[in-house]
XYZ file of C-alpha atoms in Angstrom:
687
model
C 17.895 16.841 0.594
C 14.887 18.093 2.554
C 15.475 21.705 3.656
C 12.927 23.059 6.097
C 11.293 26.421 5.400
C 12.345 28.845 8.173
C 9.105 30.791 7.764
C 7.049 27.656 8.362
C 9.249 26.835 11.354
C 8.428 30.263 12.774
C 4.719 29.654 12.190
C 4.855 26.337 14.039
C 6.651 27.871 16.992
C 4.316 30.881 16.934
C 1.273 28.587 17.120
C 2.705 26.988 20.253
C 3.438 30.403 21.755
C -0.074 31.612 20.929
C -1.524 28.533 22.623
C 0.664 29.295 25.634
C -0.486 32.924 25.513
C -4.161 31.939 25.390
C -3.771 29.489 28.268
C -1.964 32.124 30.319
C -4.673 34.723 29.702
C -7.451 32.308 30.661
C -5.579 31.311 33.822
C -4.983 34.983 34.595
C -8.705 35.669 34.431
C -9.204 33.159 37.248
C -6.183 34.391 39.252
C -5.502 38.069 38.367
C -2.872 38.596 41.071
C -0.625 35.705 39.988
C 2.631 37.367 38.944
C 4.017 34.144 37.466
C 1.106 34.026 35.015
C 1.613 37.674 34.115
C 5.326 37.117 33.496
C 4.800 33.966 31.412
C 2.212 35.784 29.290
C 4.596 38.704 28.816
C 7.429 36.337 27.844
C 5.239 34.730 25.175
C 4.469 38.178 23.727
C 8.128 39.177 23.845
C 9.229 36.023 22.005
C 6.578 36.416 19.300
C 7.653 40.016 18.747
C 11.350 39.206 18.472
C 10.882 36.158 16.263
C 8.363 37.936 14.057
C 10.751 40.802 13.367
C 13.610 38.393 12.690
C 11.606 36.414 10.094
C 10.213 39.477 8.354
C 6.741 39.571 9.933
C 6.938 43.301 10.593
C 3.174 43.738 10.975
C 3.204 41.087 13.689
C 6.160 42.686 15.469
C 4.573 46.152 15.388
C 1.190 44.951 16.630
C 2.696 42.803 19.389
C 4.930 45.684 20.450
C 1.868 47.848 21.105
C 0.123 44.914 22.774
C 3.187 44.342 24.940
C 3.416 48.028 25.871
C -0.172 48.085 27.113
C 0.190 44.778 28.941
C 3.403 45.971 30.550
C 1.327 48.074 32.951
C -0.240 44.875 34.260
C 3.199 43.350 34.724
C 4.384 46.416 36.645
C 1.333 46.320 38.891
C 0.006 49.651 37.640
C -3.305 48.064 36.647
C -5.174 44.868 37.482
C -6.128 42.135 35.036
C -9.899 41.838 34.742
C -12.484 40.174 32.504
C -12.637 43.142 30.109
C -8.863 43.241 29.714
C -8.632 39.478 29.185
C -11.409 39.607 26.593
C -9.637 42.252 24.505
C -6.288 40.461 24.977
C -7.831 37.264 23.582
C -9.082 39.247 20.579
C -5.532 40.552 20.144
C -4.223 36.980 20.258
C -6.643 36.005 17.472
C -5.504 39.003 15.429
C -1.854 37.956 15.821
C -2.783 34.483 14.599
C -4.354 35.958 11.447
C -1.325 38.174 10.806
C 0.983 35.161 11.036
C -1.084 32.743 8.971
C -2.050 35.230 6.227
C 0.746 37.828 6.092
C -0.166 39.011 2.583
C -3.846 39.623 3.320
C -5.226 42.961 4.428
C -6.457 42.323 7.949
C -8.317 45.148 9.632
C -9.341 45.603 13.228
C -5.900 45.724 14.810
C -6.043 49.445 15.566
C -9.444 49.064 17.196
C -8.207 46.197 19.376
C -5.160 48.164 20.489
C -7.286 51.258 21.158
C -9.649 49.197 23.307
C -6.707 47.645 25.106
C -5.163 51.032 25.852
C -8.511 52.454 26.939
C -9.071 49.645 29.435
C -5.539 49.926 30.810
C -5.509 53.728 31.008
C -8.966 53.818 32.520
C -7.650 51.993 35.562
C -4.303 53.794 35.806
C -4.216 57.187 37.481
C -0.567 58.041 36.736
C 0.454 58.565 33.095
C 3.298 56.532 31.641
C 6.774 58.069 31.648
C 7.185 58.068 27.820
C 4.119 60.352 27.540
C 6.036 63.244 29.116
C 7.811 65.365 26.486
C 9.868 68.026 28.351
C 13.238 66.246 28.493
C 13.437 64.422 25.112
C 13.160 67.813 23.343
C 16.762 69.054 23.922
C 18.226 65.551 23.757
C 16.695 64.789 20.358
C 18.009 68.015 18.845
C 20.321 67.468 15.895
C 23.696 67.869 17.593
C 26.814 65.770 17.555
C 27.254 65.668 21.329
C 24.820 67.750 23.401
C 26.179 69.151 26.615
C 24.749 67.340 29.620
C 22.852 69.150 32.304
C 24.205 69.080 35.835
C 21.288 66.943 37.007
C 21.378 64.591 34.017
C 21.437 60.833 34.806
C 22.875 58.330 32.323
C 22.878 54.555 32.654
C 25.742 52.731 30.966
C 25.104 49.218 29.715
C 27.961 47.002 28.482
C 27.092 43.556 27.139
C 28.515 40.639 25.167
C 26.102 38.096 23.682
C 26.447 34.327 24.280
C 28.650 32.441 21.833
C 25.639 30.629 20.304
C 23.346 33.676 20.064
C 23.672 34.079 16.282
C 23.216 30.358 15.669
C 19.861 30.403 17.495
C 18.622 33.458 15.590
C 19.352 36.371 17.929
C 19.645 39.630 15.985
C 21.852 42.211 17.814
C 20.380 45.058 15.736
C 16.883 44.302 17.029
C 18.180 44.207 20.593
C 19.820 47.601 20.146
C 16.603 49.016 18.668
C 14.671 47.819 21.717
C 17.242 49.394 24.030
C 16.940 52.673 22.116
C 13.182 52.637 22.751
C 13.782 52.792 26.508
C 15.101 56.339 26.174
C 17.523 58.519 24.176
C 20.629 56.381 23.743
C 24.185 56.512 22.423
C 25.441 53.185 21.080
C 29.110 52.240 20.710
C 30.604 48.976 19.468
C 33.213 47.248 21.672
C 35.778 45.573 19.434
C 38.369 44.580 22.032
C 37.563 40.868 21.666
C 37.513 40.593 17.866
C 40.183 37.972 16.963
C 42.455 37.873 13.932
C 40.771 37.109 10.647
C 42.492 33.712 10.388
C 40.751 32.412 13.514
C 37.530 34.457 13.350
C 34.328 32.412 13.571
C 31.535 34.214 11.659
C 28.840 32.451 13.727
C 30.199 33.790 17.044
C 29.318 37.341 18.183
C 32.764 38.763 18.985
C 31.615 42.389 19.121
C 30.284 43.798 22.380
C 28.117 46.870 22.787
C 28.042 49.906 25.044
C 24.721 51.719 25.336
C 24.356 54.972 27.299
C 20.661 55.419 28.089
C 19.005 58.582 29.361
C 16.258 57.213 31.612
C 15.164 57.227 35.233
C 15.711 53.527 35.998
C 15.861 51.215 32.952
C 16.669 48.036 34.907
C 13.297 46.340 34.380
C 13.137 47.322 30.695
C 16.671 45.994 30.081
C 15.720 42.716 31.758
C 12.841 42.425 29.294
C 15.120 42.968 26.299
C 17.539 40.235 27.404
C 14.831 37.985 28.825
C 16.083 34.806 27.144
C 19.804 35.611 27.064
C 20.572 36.962 30.533
C 21.766 33.702 32.092
C 24.427 33.011 29.440
C 25.734 36.480 28.581
C 28.016 39.095 30.087
C 26.167 42.242 31.122
C 27.008 45.165 33.369
C 24.888 48.214 34.191
C 26.202 51.254 36.066
C 24.811 54.716 36.731
C 26.914 57.728 35.651
C 26.600 61.226 37.092
C 27.416 64.439 35.235
C 31.097 64.415 36.244
C 31.623 60.824 35.052
C 29.879 61.618 31.791
C 32.036 64.689 31.066
C 35.219 62.734 31.825
C 34.126 59.903 29.555
C 33.313 62.299 26.712
C 36.761 63.871 27.027
C 38.366 60.438 26.926
C 36.341 59.502 23.847
C 37.382 62.698 22.082
C 41.087 61.824 22.573
C 40.761 58.261 21.262
C 41.069 59.066 17.513
C 44.342 60.983 18.141
C 45.724 58.051 20.150
C 44.742 55.667 17.385
C 46.677 57.700 14.830
C 49.833 57.786 16.956
C 49.924 54.035 17.531
C 50.881 51.466 14.926
C 48.323 48.974 16.208
C 45.163 49.684 18.236
C 45.654 47.980 21.543
C 43.259 47.028 24.319
C 43.657 50.524 25.789
C 41.296 51.761 23.089
C 38.448 49.903 24.714
C 36.921 51.841 27.609
C 35.632 48.796 29.444
C 37.561 46.514 31.739
C 37.681 43.006 30.233
C 36.010 40.255 32.204
C 38.175 37.636 33.844
C 38.461 34.207 32.134
C 36.468 32.501 34.871
C 33.081 34.007 33.935
C 33.741 33.142 30.265
C 34.347 29.501 31.177
C 31.154 29.496 33.192
C 29.254 30.985 30.255
C 30.616 28.288 27.941
C 29.521 25.582 30.338
C 26.070 27.088 30.511
C 25.983 27.221 26.716
C 26.870 23.532 26.491
C 24.048 22.737 28.890
C 21.625 24.788 26.809
C 22.737 22.985 23.635
C 22.208 19.606 25.233
C 18.756 20.674 26.419
C 17.816 21.924 22.957
C 19.034 18.691 21.383
C 16.894 16.573 23.722
C 13.805 17.178 21.574
C 13.301 17.284 17.835
C 10.405 18.591 15.735
C 9.369 15.949 13.184
C 6.627 16.386 10.546
C 3.583 14.187 11.165
C 3.853 12.762 7.646
C 7.187 11.173 8.511
C 5.676 9.463 11.542
C 2.861 8.115 9.371
C 5.377 6.817 6.855
C 7.442 5.233 9.631
C 4.318 3.546 10.991
C 3.550 2.131 7.537
C 7.071 0.698 7.279
C 6.792 -0.852 10.730
C 3.468 -2.393 9.712
C 5.082 -3.957 6.637
C 7.924 -5.227 8.832
C 5.434 -6.858 11.208
C 3.750 -8.611 8.265
C 7.106 -9.791 6.880
C 8.128 -11.014 10.337
C 4.883 -12.994 10.643
C 5.536 -14.657 7.302
C 9.101 -15.513 8.337
C 7.870 -16.975 11.631
C 5.361 -19.153 9.768
C 8.046 -20.448 7.387
C 10.424 -21.067 10.299
C 7.708 -22.990 12.118
C 7.403 -25.415 9.182
C 11.169 -25.826 8.898
C 13.548 -27.994 10.904
C 16.406 -25.513 10.429
C 17.425 -24.392 13.934
C 19.360 -21.365 12.667
C 16.319 -20.136 10.740
C 14.127 -20.469 13.818
C 16.669 -18.530 15.893
C 16.767 -15.693 13.371
C 12.965 -15.647 13.211
C 12.699 -15.374 16.998
C 15.316 -12.598 17.113
C 13.541 -10.686 14.354
C 10.241 -11.087 16.173
C 11.772 -9.588 19.321
C 13.282 -6.668 17.443
C 10.162 -5.929 15.390
C 8.032 -6.048 18.538
C 10.309 -3.529 20.254
C 10.363 -1.303 17.178
C 6.569 -1.488 16.964
C 6.137 -0.440 20.601
C 8.675 2.390 20.259
C 7.087 3.715 17.063
C 3.619 3.584 18.558
C 4.966 5.384 21.633
C 6.256 8.194 19.402
C 2.792 8.574 17.906
C 1.134 8.773 21.326
C 0.240 12.311 22.405
C -1.100 13.464 25.813
C -4.767 14.257 25.444
C -4.166 17.407 27.488
C -2.987 19.048 24.245
C -6.551 18.615 23.004
C -8.282 19.532 26.260
C -6.480 22.877 26.463
C -8.142 24.014 23.217
C -11.593 23.971 24.795
C -10.866 26.467 27.558
C -11.259 29.316 25.082
C -14.459 27.723 23.744
C -15.915 27.571 27.262
C -14.844 31.163 27.946
C -16.493 32.513 24.780
C -19.703 30.470 25.146
C -20.026 31.553 28.765
C -20.014 35.188 27.691
C -22.226 34.627 24.647
C -24.946 32.733 26.525
C -24.627 34.621 29.798
C -24.034 31.404 31.750
C -21.191 31.386 34.311
C -19.314 28.103 33.796
C -16.554 26.307 35.652
C -14.507 24.059 33.371
C -12.725 21.124 35.047
C -10.377 18.716 33.262
C -8.804 15.499 34.565
C -6.611 12.844 33.004
C -4.656 15.250 30.767
C -1.658 12.883 30.854
C -3.662 10.083 29.226
C -2.025 9.332 25.885
C -3.786 8.617 22.612
C -2.679 8.097 19.037
C -2.046 11.448 17.326
C -4.478 10.546 14.543
C -7.200 10.038 17.138
C -6.343 13.377 18.765
C -6.672 15.209 15.445
C -10.017 13.634 14.561
C -11.516 14.042 18.037
C -11.423 17.843 18.064
C -14.677 18.435 16.151
C -16.782 15.795 17.992
C -15.716 17.148 21.370
C -16.519 20.708 20.297
C -20.049 19.603 19.356
C -20.543 17.716 22.629
C -19.275 20.578 24.785
C -21.414 23.134 22.959
C -24.412 20.819 23.327
C -23.794 20.435 27.081
C -23.580 24.196 27.579
C -26.449 25.182 25.284
C -28.945 22.403 26.088
C -27.669 20.936 29.349
C -26.762 23.829 31.631
C -29.619 26.008 32.795
C -29.460 29.770 33.170
C -28.311 31.211 36.501
C -31.912 32.057 37.478
C -33.191 28.552 36.761
C -30.268 27.002 38.622
C -30.963 29.191 41.645
C -34.632 28.171 41.550
C -33.556 24.506 41.481
C -31.255 25.003 44.473
C -28.051 24.779 42.417
C -25.049 27.131 42.425
C -25.305 29.873 39.816
C -22.108 28.677 38.137
C -22.570 25.533 36.064
C -19.889 22.843 35.871
C -18.599 21.090 32.756
C -16.099 18.277 33.325
C -13.869 16.772 30.657
C -11.974 13.646 31.696
C -9.958 10.835 30.160
C -9.019 7.466 31.686
C -7.543 4.226 30.448
C -10.030 1.360 30.235
C -8.136 -1.744 29.205
C -6.928 -1.227 25.638
C -9.319 1.698 25.268
C -9.486 5.308 26.399
C -12.755 6.587 27.852
C -13.325 10.317 27.353
C -16.270 11.738 29.289
C -18.066 15.085 29.003
C -20.202 15.664 32.104
C -22.410 18.602 33.027
C -24.506 19.295 36.121
C -27.437 20.676 34.159
C -31.047 19.600 33.809
C -30.303 16.269 32.121
C -31.897 14.819 28.990
C -35.667 15.121 28.673
C -36.683 11.580 27.694
C -40.318 12.532 26.986
C -39.288 15.370 24.725
C -36.786 13.189 22.869
C -39.424 10.521 22.291
C -41.985 13.058 21.076
C -39.491 14.542 18.639
C -38.460 11.081 17.421
C -42.101 10.156 16.755
C -42.624 13.472 14.992
C -39.631 12.775 12.712
C -40.783 9.222 12.030
C -37.808 7.602 13.712
C -40.054 5.461 15.934
C -43.732 4.663 16.243
C -45.823 5.471 19.331
C -45.908 1.804 20.364
C -42.148 1.241 20.033
C -40.612 0.102 23.301
C -37.141 1.497 23.984
C -34.802 1.453 26.921
C -33.470 4.782 28.219
C -30.099 4.067 26.598
C -31.722 3.446 23.201
C -33.913 6.503 23.582
C -30.953 8.722 24.404
C -29.090 7.456 21.343
C -31.815 8.864 19.111
C -30.224 12.298 19.545
C -27.464 11.092 17.197
C -29.931 10.500 14.338
C -29.423 12.756 11.282
C -31.485 15.938 11.528
C -32.594 15.280 15.098
C -32.854 18.320 17.393
C -35.060 19.230 20.337
C -34.217 22.945 20.117
C -37.333 25.117 19.832
C -35.592 27.610 17.558
C -32.506 27.737 15.372
C -29.623 29.731 16.883
C -25.960 30.217 16.078
C -25.189 27.295 18.396
C -27.870 24.689 17.739
C -31.210 23.796 16.255
C -30.320 22.318 12.864
C -29.670 18.777 14.032
C -26.319 18.249 12.330
C -23.829 18.390 15.224
C -24.595 15.112 17.008
C -24.876 13.247 13.703
C -21.319 14.375 12.908
C -20.200 13.145 16.321
C -21.672 9.671 15.771
C -20.193 9.249 12.294
C -16.750 10.407 13.411
C -16.647 8.111 16.436
C -17.841 5.162 14.340
C -15.047 5.918 11.888
C -12.564 5.713 14.758
C -13.942 2.279 15.750
C -15.291 3.785 18.954
C -18.602 3.823 20.788
C -20.676 6.421 22.642
C -22.420 5.805 25.964
C -25.057 8.253 27.202
C -26.260 8.488 30.795
C -28.542 11.130 32.267
C -30.402 11.892 35.461
C -33.224 14.436 35.394
C -32.226 17.560 37.266
C -28.663 16.317 37.923
C -26.958 16.357 34.542
C -25.732 14.166 31.720
C -22.569 12.314 30.750
C -21.381 11.446 27.248
C -18.607 8.845 27.252
C -16.537 8.150 24.142
C -14.728 4.805 24.170
C -11.879 4.685 21.685
C -9.033 2.283 20.875
C -5.577 3.502 21.804
C -4.344 3.353 18.202
C -5.611 2.887 14.677
C -2.408 1.379 13.282
C -1.539 -1.955 14.938
C -3.582 -3.999 17.385
C -3.412 -7.413 18.986
C -5.983 -9.696 17.413
C -7.440 -13.188 17.812
C -7.445 -15.125 14.552
C -10.482 -17.415 14.059
C -11.779 -19.576 11.235
C -15.356 -19.775 9.961
C -15.631 -22.312 7.151
C -12.675 -21.665 4.887
C -12.475 -17.988 5.780
C -10.274 -16.476 8.474
C -11.199 -13.430 10.514
C -9.541 -11.293 13.193
C -11.295 -10.211 16.384
C -9.671 -7.268 18.276
C -8.224 -8.878 21.390
C -9.189 -5.883 23.532
C -12.867 -6.764 22.985
C -12.494 -10.460 23.875
C -13.600 -11.444 27.375
C -13.330 -15.232 27.233
C -13.739 -18.272 25.014
C -16.054 -21.235 25.734
C -17.140 -24.342 23.832
C -20.599 -24.371 22.274
C -22.664 -26.972 24.187
C -23.869 -29.934 22.185
C -27.558 -30.342 21.450
C -28.286 -26.672 20.820
C -30.494 -26.329 17.770
C -28.464 -25.011 14.868
C -31.133 -22.650 13.601
C -32.793 -21.308 16.748
C -33.105 -17.831 15.323
C -33.996 -15.091 17.774
C -33.540 -17.330 20.833
C -29.813 -17.994 20.823
C -28.629 -17.610 24.435
C -25.873 -19.077 26.552
C -25.764 -19.251 30.328
C -22.393 -17.752 31.257
C -22.095 -18.051 35.046
C -25.725 -17.173 35.655
C -25.968 -14.411 33.018
C -27.776 -14.894 29.698
C -25.544 -13.894 26.796
C -26.905 -13.874 23.231
C -24.752 -15.493 20.573
C -24.448 -15.163 16.822
C -23.460 -17.961 14.456
C -20.975 -16.314 12.147
C -21.724 -18.994 9.554
C -25.244 -17.587 9.297
C -24.129 -13.959 9.490
C -21.582 -14.390 6.667
C -23.638 -16.909 4.630
C -20.934 -19.571 4.834
C -21.888 -22.733 2.931
C -21.362 -26.265 4.175
C -22.195 -28.163 7.323
C -21.206 -26.839 10.724
C -18.148 -28.483 12.211
C -18.348 -30.328 15.531
C -16.967 -28.804 18.738
C -17.539 -25.220 17.738
C -16.180 -22.433 19.938
C -17.871 -19.292 21.248
C -15.821 -16.091 21.635
C -17.474 -13.727 24.150
C -16.877 -10.105 23.133
C -18.080 -6.860 24.686
C -18.637 -3.281 23.617
C -19.632 -0.730 26.225
C -22.136 -2.478 28.498
C -23.244 -5.038 25.881
C -21.954 -8.595 25.414
C -22.422 -11.150 22.672
C -20.995 -14.577 21.805
C -19.552 -15.225 18.342
C -19.708 -18.881 17.253
C -16.665 -19.886 15.164
C -15.356 -23.189 13.819
C -11.811 -22.821 15.164
C -9.710 -20.458 17.261
C -6.311 -20.326 15.545
C -4.467 -18.034 17.985
C -3.357 -14.484 18.696
C -1.301 -12.292 16.378
C -0.208 -8.723 15.766
C -2.702 -7.186 13.381
C -1.729 -4.364 11.039
C -4.971 -2.595 10.178
C -5.679 -1.695 6.570
C -8.745 0.400 5.822
C -11.388 -0.992 3.482
C -11.968 0.704 0.151
C -14.909 3.043 -0.418
C -16.592 0.254 -2.362
C -16.728 -1.901 0.804
C -17.236 0.888 3.339
C -20.935 0.062 3.666
C -20.262 -3.426 5.073
C -20.959 -2.874 8.763
C -19.685 -6.204 10.104
C -16.038 -5.381 9.288
C -13.872 -2.465 10.379
C -10.830 -3.218 8.206
C -8.534 -5.953 6.957
C -5.094 -7.333 7.694
C -2.484 -9.371 5.837
C -1.584 -12.691 7.418
C 1.805 -14.378 7.515
C 1.079 -16.465 4.394
C 0.112 -13.361 2.428
C -3.642 -13.962 2.544
C -6.146 -11.367 3.767
C -8.267 -11.661 6.922
C -11.146 -9.292 7.616
C -11.271 -7.574 11.021
C -14.642 -7.917 12.745
C -16.456 -4.806 13.962
C -17.325 -5.963 17.469
C -19.462 -2.896 18.236
C -21.761 -3.675 15.300
C -21.962 -7.376 16.162
C -22.726 -6.634 19.817
C -25.525 -4.312 18.701
C -26.886 -7.082 16.475
C -26.769 -9.514 19.395
C -28.638 -7.054 21.597
C -31.266 -6.874 18.865
C -31.828 -10.608 19.341
C -32.356 -9.970 23.050
C -34.911 -7.229 22.416
C -36.853 -9.279 19.888
C -36.865 -12.253 22.199
C -38.146 -10.205 25.138
C -40.803 -8.603 22.927
C -41.925 -12.016 21.676
C -42.257 -13.346 25.206
C -44.224 -10.291 26.322
C -46.598 -10.778 23.412
């Protein structure tokens, strides 16, 4: 039986709340007067504090409590959110993250952060907070059983009963009472009028109610904060008592023990509150049922289980393909019917499983807002960050592996692309630079673009640096696209000096290797003085794709169907070994083609009536000459071993219906090879 660790569950939920907190703070910096943002940020803090205390993270609860107290002045409108406050609040968020992830480590700096936070808040607040005043708590806190109230004393009486599912979902009544006691001097009494007989008592239902008499000016807002996530489903009443009411109540309380001794059984009269009518209880139960249904509508599942499920679905697809092949060779109608039904079911299961693995790319985009914020302050460049296409979905594995490449590209755009405010003003641009991050579907691919409105790539400087590093010779002729791609070479950098952000030439190399590993491509476009765009083109998933099965000699290969544009027949009379000048006229456009027999070293004579499969990658196209096109199939991708990882023509392998293995062609590499034929041919003609 797999029992989840409650501490790890808290950490997972805390990470989500911290992400929500960071997003709220960054939004608040742009819109300081937005009360909804302030309230959502405060709710995130309140939840982290309560959950942290419940799971034993006392350091987290104490730190967040101080954080919450300082931020409460913003929520009450006593101070305004500004850049300085947001900066310290983000530091506090990072400190909370460290306290949660490494609870046993000694983490310093929290006191300094809180001191800075209080200094910023108090520096903008003319009136001191109410808890700072000490005159009244002095007589109330004196060690006395029941201090006599003053004539002008004001007491607020709070009676509440928690929802029936409060204990099940982790609510701790003791922590709630402690928070209420922090509002002001309080007297707490348990209300036991609803405790049932032991035979029918449910230990997971909070039968006890609570009466809290609070000495405070107006605790309404503070009480709302305490019951922030319970108010809609609980019973709560708050009334103000004057001195006369308080004296009468104290007299009544003093007589209660005598009455209890005279009676055989304590009746409802012992409870000072008037019970609620059954109607509100029924309404509360209905609300609880709704909340339970809402909570059950989503389920947290470890990523490893999804990976395992995807592997099982892949094996099912392979088994189904084998069954379909056997059924196709058989005359048994019943077998063919079962094979068709299984194919339908496995196809639906495949689509559903892949849908579960798909994650909105907005979850990745939101991480970079903090990066932009910090880099803007570090480099002194005001930056506007714009994102579009957050709802575009991508395989979760792709999302995880894309984080580092996008960080490198964004840092590169800000450090190298965007000019300083002075230079932008001299060029007639707004002082604030713009970085855009977008995602769109492009067939069976997703195109992710990072665009800036900076100075653009300096082609002359790139070429000079490439010649200096020995990547090209002075007489090498390159297109702009090829020249721009030199920035992805290992060790390449045009930075004049090494800084904390750039200059060592390792970032873009990491980007290229990661995107290649994801079977993706990178397009680079740039206009001097207007900016640059880096576009990553990635397949939707790395698990199962639709493929076209072809034969070359006795070997069978799979071409990703998303890369296939069309299929044509190879015209007769074309010389079989016209190396370097292999072109086809496809509706007026010259398309280079590769004979896969030559590429793979296949022995034997070429077969008549060969076919050409036109594939594309980015803006390039190439024709692949094969002996036979067998048909389309669902391809379960298996990664090649480390021993074969250096073979660039293949991106993986798949198991066919008869149990044999077919290699999956790397269309991006083959298209690049075909473009090499074009370049050599044009160079030869120019010579």
